[in-house]
């Protein structure tokens, strides 16, 4: 079971939109609508931002949105803000009834 | 208010067994569908899912670490315990426990850094 593939880094200017991809297989991302996204600031615990592909927990800004096409899930951050600078991880349920995290993406606000 | 907190040794020697305890409040591990998981993160590296235990005592393990992991729960004490055998320096990481009410880890502990060194 290999980690889900994410770009190592993505950057954007304040106000812009960025998209982070999360690529798996038909046995994980492509097979289930159980993809989650987590935000992690340095030295802090991860925070759930998106669950079940596109749902936002209460309290999470609507600037964060999720989607999926085939074996690739995506997290889009619109209206990028300085506070969005963090590491982002995707996660998926798998056909083995286990979980997988992504390789992580560092978002930089220029 | 839901809280989780990890506890255990900060330093273990190679080949030793690590025992970590997750003590939680604000929910019951007897509630249908609920699970508590362990996730670790080596310094500067990505998150890695380790194990998960559900309300009905169903247990799931990372295939790559399955032979070394055991997860148990004590519902009366609101605790989940993870043991990892044969510790190695590459197991140095921050270990998190987290609540999985349904499909995602909605609540996380603060994490505990475990260093493996002689």
mmCIF file of C-alpha atoms in Angstrom:
data_model
loop_
_atom_site.group_PDB
_atom_site.id
_atom_site.type_symbol
_atom_site.label_atom_id
_atom_site.label_comp_id
_atom_site.label_asym_id
_atom_site.label_seq_id
_atom_site.Cartn_x
_atom_site.Cartn_y
_atom_site.Cartn_z
ATOM 1 C CA UNK A 1 0.000 0.000 0.000
ATOM 2 C CA UNK A 2 1.727 3.154 -1.198
ATOM 3 C CA UNK A 3 0.864 6.611 0.022
ATOM 4 C CA UNK A 4 -1.459 8.683 -2.110
ATOM 5 C CA UNK A 5 0.470 11.028 -4.398
ATOM 6 C CA UNK A 6 0.350 14.769 -3.825
ATOM 7 C CA UNK A 7 2.523 17.561 -5.259
ATOM 8 C CA UNK A 8 5.272 18.493 -2.826
ATOM 9 C CA UNK A 9 4.455 22.171 -2.996
ATOM 10 C CA UNK A 10 1.920 24.614 -4.380
ATOM 11 C CA UNK A 11 2.081 28.372 -4.147
ATOM 12 C CA UNK A 12 -0.107 31.331 -4.930
ATOM 13 C CA UNK A 13 -0.548 35.012 -4.259
ATOM 14 C CA UNK A 14 -3.127 36.368 -1.822
ATOM 15 C CA UNK A 15 -6.570 36.313 -3.378
ATOM 16 C CA UNK A 16 -5.705 33.689 -5.947
ATOM 17 C CA UNK A 17 -7.043 30.139 -6.125
ATOM 18 C CA UNK A 18 -4.903 27.041 -5.899
ATOM 19 C CA UNK A 19 -5.677 23.370 -6.320
ATOM 20 C CA UNK A 20 -3.935 20.429 -4.673
ATOM 21 C CA UNK A 21 -4.277 17.015 -6.268
ATOM 22 C CA UNK A 22 -4.328 13.629 -4.558
ATOM 23 C CA UNK A 23 -3.848 10.637 -6.829
ATOM 24 C CA UNK A 24 -4.556 7.079 -5.826
ATOM 25 C CA UNK A 25 -6.026 4.010 -7.462
ATOM 26 C CA UNK A 26 -9.379 2.404 -8.053
ATOM 27 C CA UNK A 27 -8.832 0.548 -4.766
ATOM 28 C CA UNK A 28 -8.851 3.717 -2.726
ATOM 29 C CA UNK A 29 -9.600 7.221 -4.021
ATOM 30 C CA UNK A 30 -11.389 6.033 -7.129
ATOM 31 C CA UNK A 31 -13.404 3.367 -5.402
ATOM 32 C CA UNK A 32 -14.951 5.249 -2.504
ATOM 33 C CA UNK A 33 -16.287 8.691 -1.660
ATOM 34 C CA UNK A 34 -14.348 8.613 1.582
ATOM 35 C CA UNK A 35 -11.638 11.134 0.820
ATOM 36 C CA UNK A 36 -10.714 13.629 3.526
ATOM 37 C CA UNK A 37 -8.393 16.623 3.594
ATOM 38 C CA UNK A 38 -6.408 17.879 6.578
ATOM 39 C CA UNK A 39 -4.583 21.141 7.204
ATOM 40 C CA UNK A 40 -1.538 21.166 9.455
ATOM 41 C CA UNK A 41 0.287 24.243 10.663
ATOM 42 C CA UNK A 42 3.856 23.826 11.972
ATOM 43 C CA UNK A 43 3.963 22.175 15.364
ATOM 44 C CA UNK A 44 0.211 21.643 15.427
ATOM 45 C CA UNK A 45 -2.088 18.668 15.074
ATOM 46 C CA UNK A 46 -3.870 18.196 11.750
ATOM 47 C CA UNK A 47 -7.310 19.767 11.315
ATOM 48 C CA UNK A 48 -10.100 18.269 9.225
ATOM 49 C CA UNK A 49 -11.013 20.574 6.331
ATOM 50 C CA UNK A 50 -13.024 18.342 3.968
ATOM 51 C CA UNK A 51 -14.697 14.965 4.456
ATOM 52 C CA UNK A 52 -16.377 12.557 2.046
ATOM 53 C CA UNK A 53 -14.779 14.272 -0.960
ATOM 54 C CA UNK A 54 -16.584 17.590 -0.816
ATOM 55 C CA UNK A 55 -18.181 18.222 2.567
ATOM 56 C CA UNK A 56 -16.983 20.955 4.911
ATOM 57 C CA UNK A 57 -17.178 20.504 8.672
ATOM 58 C CA UNK A 58 -18.871 23.245 10.623
ATOM 59 C CA UNK A 59 -16.545 26.195 11.082
ATOM 60 C CA UNK A 60 -14.371 25.582 8.028
ATOM 61 C CA UNK A 61 -14.309 28.469 5.574
ATOM 62 C CA UNK A 62 -16.260 28.049 2.343
ATOM 63 C CA UNK A 63 -13.063 29.073 0.550
ATOM 64 C CA UNK A 64 -12.113 25.403 0.866
ATOM 65 C CA UNK A 65 -13.755 22.975 -1.513
ATOM 66 C CA UNK A 66 -13.164 19.395 -2.581
ATOM 67 C CA UNK A 67 -13.904 17.278 -5.622
ATOM 68 C CA UNK A 68 -12.983 13.981 -7.234
ATOM 69 C CA UNK A 69 -12.585 12.662 -10.746
ATOM 70 C CA UNK A 70 -11.619 9.063 -11.264
ATOM 71 C CA UNK A 71 -8.657 8.168 -9.085
ATOM 72 C CA UNK A 72 -7.742 11.785 -8.322
ATOM 73 C CA UNK A 73 -9.225 13.977 -5.617
ATOM 74 C CA UNK A 74 -8.615 17.709 -5.407
ATOM 75 C CA UNK A 75 -8.694 20.411 -2.783
ATOM 76 C CA UNK A 76 -9.210 23.968 -3.975
ATOM 77 C CA UNK A 77 -8.501 26.999 -1.844
ATOM 78 C CA UNK A 78 -10.022 30.155 -3.256
ATOM 79 C CA UNK A 79 -9.248 33.684 -2.152
ATOM 80 C CA UNK A 80 -5.908 32.509 -0.759
ATOM 81 C CA UNK A 81 -4.988 34.092 2.569
ATOM 82 C CA UNK A 82 -1.785 34.203 4.567
ATOM 83 C CA UNK A 83 -3.334 31.943 7.212
ATOM 84 C CA UNK A 84 -3.798 29.214 4.590
ATOM 85 C CA UNK A 85 -0.043 28.678 4.471
ATOM 86 C CA UNK A 86 0.338 25.171 5.886
ATOM 87 C CA UNK A 87 0.800 21.536 4.955
ATOM 88 C CA UNK A 88 -2.185 19.705 3.498
ATOM 89 C CA UNK A 89 -2.801 15.960 3.485
ATOM 90 C CA UNK A 90 -5.436 13.893 1.767
ATOM 91 C CA UNK A 91 -6.648 10.574 3.120
ATOM 92 C CA UNK A 92 -8.746 7.777 1.679
ATOM 93 C CA UNK A 93 -10.473 4.611 2.742
ATOM 94 C CA UNK A 94 -9.223 1.542 0.892
ATOM 95 C CA UNK A 95 -10.606 -1.741 -0.393
ATOM 96 C CA UNK A 96 -8.705 -3.499 2.406
ATOM 97 C CA UNK A 97 -10.771 -1.546 4.959
ATOM 98 C CA UNK A 98 -7.662 0.391 5.902
ATOM 99 C CA UNK A 99 -6.732 4.041 5.541
ATOM 100 C CA UNK A 100 -4.087 5.825 3.515
ATOM 101 C CA UNK A 101 -2.670 9.318 3.794
ATOM 102 C CA UNK A 102 -1.139 11.331 1.008
ATOM 103 C CA UNK A 103 2.458 12.430 0.707
ATOM 104 C CA UNK A 104 1.555 15.956 1.771
ATOM 105 C CA UNK A 105 1.633 19.342 0.054
ATOM 106 C CA UNK A 106 3.220 22.492 1.391
ATOM 107 C CA UNK A 107 1.157 25.544 0.463
ATOM 108 C CA UNK A 108 3.051 28.819 0.302
ATOM 109 C CA UNK A 109 1.349 32.185 0.095
ATOM 110 C CA UNK A 110 3.629 34.459 -1.879
ATOM 111 C CA UNK B 1 -16.407 19.078 24.304
ATOM 112 C CA UNK B 2 -14.378 16.324 22.699
ATOM 113 C CA UNK B 3 -10.749 15.967 23.720
ATOM 114 C CA UNK B 4 -8.079 13.340 23.175
ATOM 115 C CA UNK B 5 -4.649 13.180 24.750
ATOM 116 C CA UNK B 6 -1.751 10.853 24.080
ATOM 117 C CA UNK B 7 0.578 9.684 26.814
ATOM 118 C CA UNK B 8 3.571 7.399 27.013
ATOM 119 C CA UNK B 9 7.355 7.409 27.051
ATOM 120 C CA UNK B 10 9.229 10.119 25.217
ATOM 121 C CA UNK B 11 12.315 7.950 24.788
ATOM 122 C CA UNK B 12 12.567 4.251 24.037
ATOM 123 C CA UNK B 13 15.553 2.095 23.185
ATOM 124 C CA UNK B 14 15.879 0.104 19.971
ATOM 125 C CA UNK B 15 14.187 -3.316 20.146
ATOM 126 C CA UNK B 16 11.965 -2.219 23.025
ATOM 127 C CA UNK B 17 8.174 -2.210 22.915
ATOM 128 C CA UNK B 18 6.361 1.124 22.855
ATOM 129 C CA UNK B 19 3.056 1.476 24.688
ATOM 130 C CA UNK B 20 0.982 4.586 24.081
ATOM 131 C CA UNK B 21 -2.316 5.484 25.694
ATOM 132 C CA UNK B 22 -5.002 7.731 24.262
ATOM 133 C CA UNK B 23 -7.319 9.092 26.939
ATOM 134 C CA UNK B 24 -10.415 10.783 25.623
ATOM 135 C CA UNK B 25 -13.536 12.566 26.793
ATOM 136 C CA UNK B 26 -16.706 13.944 25.277
ATOM 137 C CA UNK B 27 -17.702 10.788 23.410
ATOM 138 C CA UNK B 28 -18.143 7.084 24.017
ATOM 139 C CA UNK B 29 -16.356 4.307 22.207
ATOM 140 C CA UNK B 30 -19.520 2.288 22.756
ATOM 141 C CA UNK B 31 -21.431 4.413 20.259
ATOM 142 C CA UNK B 32 -22.211 2.609 17.021
ATOM 143 C CA UNK B 33 -19.846 3.475 14.191
ATOM 144 C CA UNK B 34 -17.272 5.311 16.278
ATOM 145 C CA UNK B 35 -13.579 4.531 15.968
ATOM 146 C CA UNK B 36 -10.308 5.787 17.430
ATOM 147 C CA UNK B 37 -7.151 5.663 15.374
ATOM 148 C CA UNK B 38 -3.421 6.201 15.691
ATOM 149 C CA UNK B 39 -1.418 8.201 13.182
ATOM 150 C CA UNK B 40 2.270 9.073 13.308
ATOM 151 C CA UNK B 41 4.497 11.685 11.698
ATOM 152 C CA UNK B 42 8.296 11.460 11.619
ATOM 153 C CA UNK B 43 9.997 14.852 11.950
ATOM 154 C CA UNK B 44 9.566 16.789 8.714
ATOM 155 C CA UNK B 45 7.698 13.953 7.029
ATOM 156 C CA UNK B 46 4.163 12.979 6.116
ATOM 157 C CA UNK B 47 1.369 11.537 8.192
ATOM 158 C CA UNK B 48 1.152 7.739 8.322
ATOM 159 C CA UNK B 49 -1.936 5.882 9.478
ATOM 160 C CA UNK B 50 -1.131 3.058 11.909
ATOM 161 C CA UNK B 51 -4.218 1.456 13.403
ATOM 162 C CA UNK B 52 -7.899 1.868 14.134
ATOM 163 C CA UNK B 53 -10.284 0.297 16.631
ATOM 164 C CA UNK B 54 -14.046 0.524 16.323
ATOM 165 C CA UNK B 55 -16.867 0.571 18.851
ATOM 166 C CA UNK B 56 -17.519 -3.140 18.226
ATOM 167 C CA UNK B 57 -13.832 -4.042 18.788
ATOM 168 C CA UNK B 58 -13.156 -4.439 15.068
ATOM 169 C CA UNK B 59 -9.461 -3.655 14.559
ATOM 170 C CA UNK B 60 -7.613 -2.510 11.454
ATOM 171 C CA UNK B 61 -3.873 -2.163 10.963
ATOM 172 C CA UNK B 62 -1.508 -0.669 8.443
ATOM 173 C CA UNK B 63 -0.413 -3.629 6.295
ATOM 174 C CA UNK B 64 3.240 -2.573 6.474
ATOM 175 C CA UNK B 65 3.258 -2.491 10.290
ATOM 176 C CA UNK B 66 0.604 -5.055 11.137
ATOM 177 C CA UNK B 67 3.024 -7.586 12.596
ATOM 178 C CA UNK B 68 4.297 -5.059 15.131
ATOM 179 C CA UNK B 69 1.072 -3.349 16.209
ATOM 180 C CA UNK B 70 -1.673 -4.136 18.685
ATOM 181 C CA UNK B 71 -4.565 -1.803 19.444
ATOM 182 C CA UNK B 72 -6.975 -2.301 22.338
ATOM 183 C CA UNK B 73 -9.667 -0.316 24.077
ATOM 184 C CA UNK B 74 -10.958 0.074 27.606
ATOM 185 C CA UNK B 75 -14.376 1.616 27.227
ATOM 186 C CA UNK B 76 -14.886 2.037 30.961
ATOM 187 C CA UNK B 77 -11.695 4.092 31.232
ATOM 188 C CA UNK B 78 -12.215 5.965 27.926
ATOM 189 C CA UNK B 79 -8.826 4.801 26.724
ATOM 190 C CA UNK B 80 -7.284 3.255 23.650
ATOM 191 C CA UNK B 81 -3.844 1.670 23.863
ATOM 192 C CA UNK B 82 -1.390 1.091 21.029
ATOM 193 C CA UNK B 83 1.623 -1.157 21.386
ATOM 194 C CA UNK B 84 4.404 -1.309 18.838
ATOM 195 C CA UNK B 85 7.104 -3.936 19.184
ATOM 196 C CA UNK B 86 10.734 -3.960 18.129
ATOM 197 C CA UNK B 87 11.152 -0.197 17.987
ATOM 198 C CA UNK B 88 13.800 1.233 15.657
ATOM 199 C CA UNK B 89 15.205 4.741 15.222
ATOM 200 C CA UNK B 90 13.094 5.105 12.057
ATOM 201 C CA UNK B 91 10.030 4.899 14.325
ATOM 202 C CA UNK B 92 10.963 8.242 15.858
ATOM 203 C CA UNK B 93 7.876 10.360 15.302
ATOM 204 C CA UNK B 94 5.031 12.324 16.796
ATOM 205 C CA UNK B 95 2.222 9.896 17.495
ATOM 206 C CA UNK B 96 -1.357 11.154 17.351
ATOM 207 C CA UNK B 97 -4.628 9.574 18.329
ATOM 208 C CA UNK B 98 -7.806 10.778 16.665
ATOM 209 C CA UNK B 99 -11.556 10.221 16.769
ATOM 210 C CA UNK B 100 -13.282 8.841 13.680
ATOM 211 C CA UNK B 101 -17.007 9.326 14.246
ATOM 212 C CA UNK B 102 -17.783 8.086 10.760
ATOM 213 C CA UNK B 103 -15.592 8.586 7.724
ATOM 214 C CA UNK B 104 -12.824 10.945 8.797
ATOM 215 C CA UNK B 105 -10.646 11.911 11.737
ATOM 216 C CA UNK B 106 -12.664 14.811 13.060
ATOM 217 C CA UNK B 107 -10.808 15.373 16.320
ATOM 218 C CA UNK B 108 -7.113 14.940 17.073
ATOM 219 C CA UNK B 109 -4.964 14.846 20.158
ATOM 220 C CA UNK B 110 -2.012 17.184 20.493
ATOM 221 C CA UNK B 111 0.441 14.398 19.706
ATOM 222 C CA UNK B 112 3.360 12.985 21.622
ATOM 223 C CA UNK B 113 6.931 12.845 20.340
ATOM 224 C CA UNK B 114 8.602 9.480 20.762
ATOM 225 C CA UNK B 115 12.329 9.238 20.153
ATOM 226 C CA UNK B 116 13.998 5.885 19.594
ATOM 227 C CA UNK B 117 17.618 5.968 20.595
ATOM 228 C CA UNK B 118 20.081 3.989 22.623
#
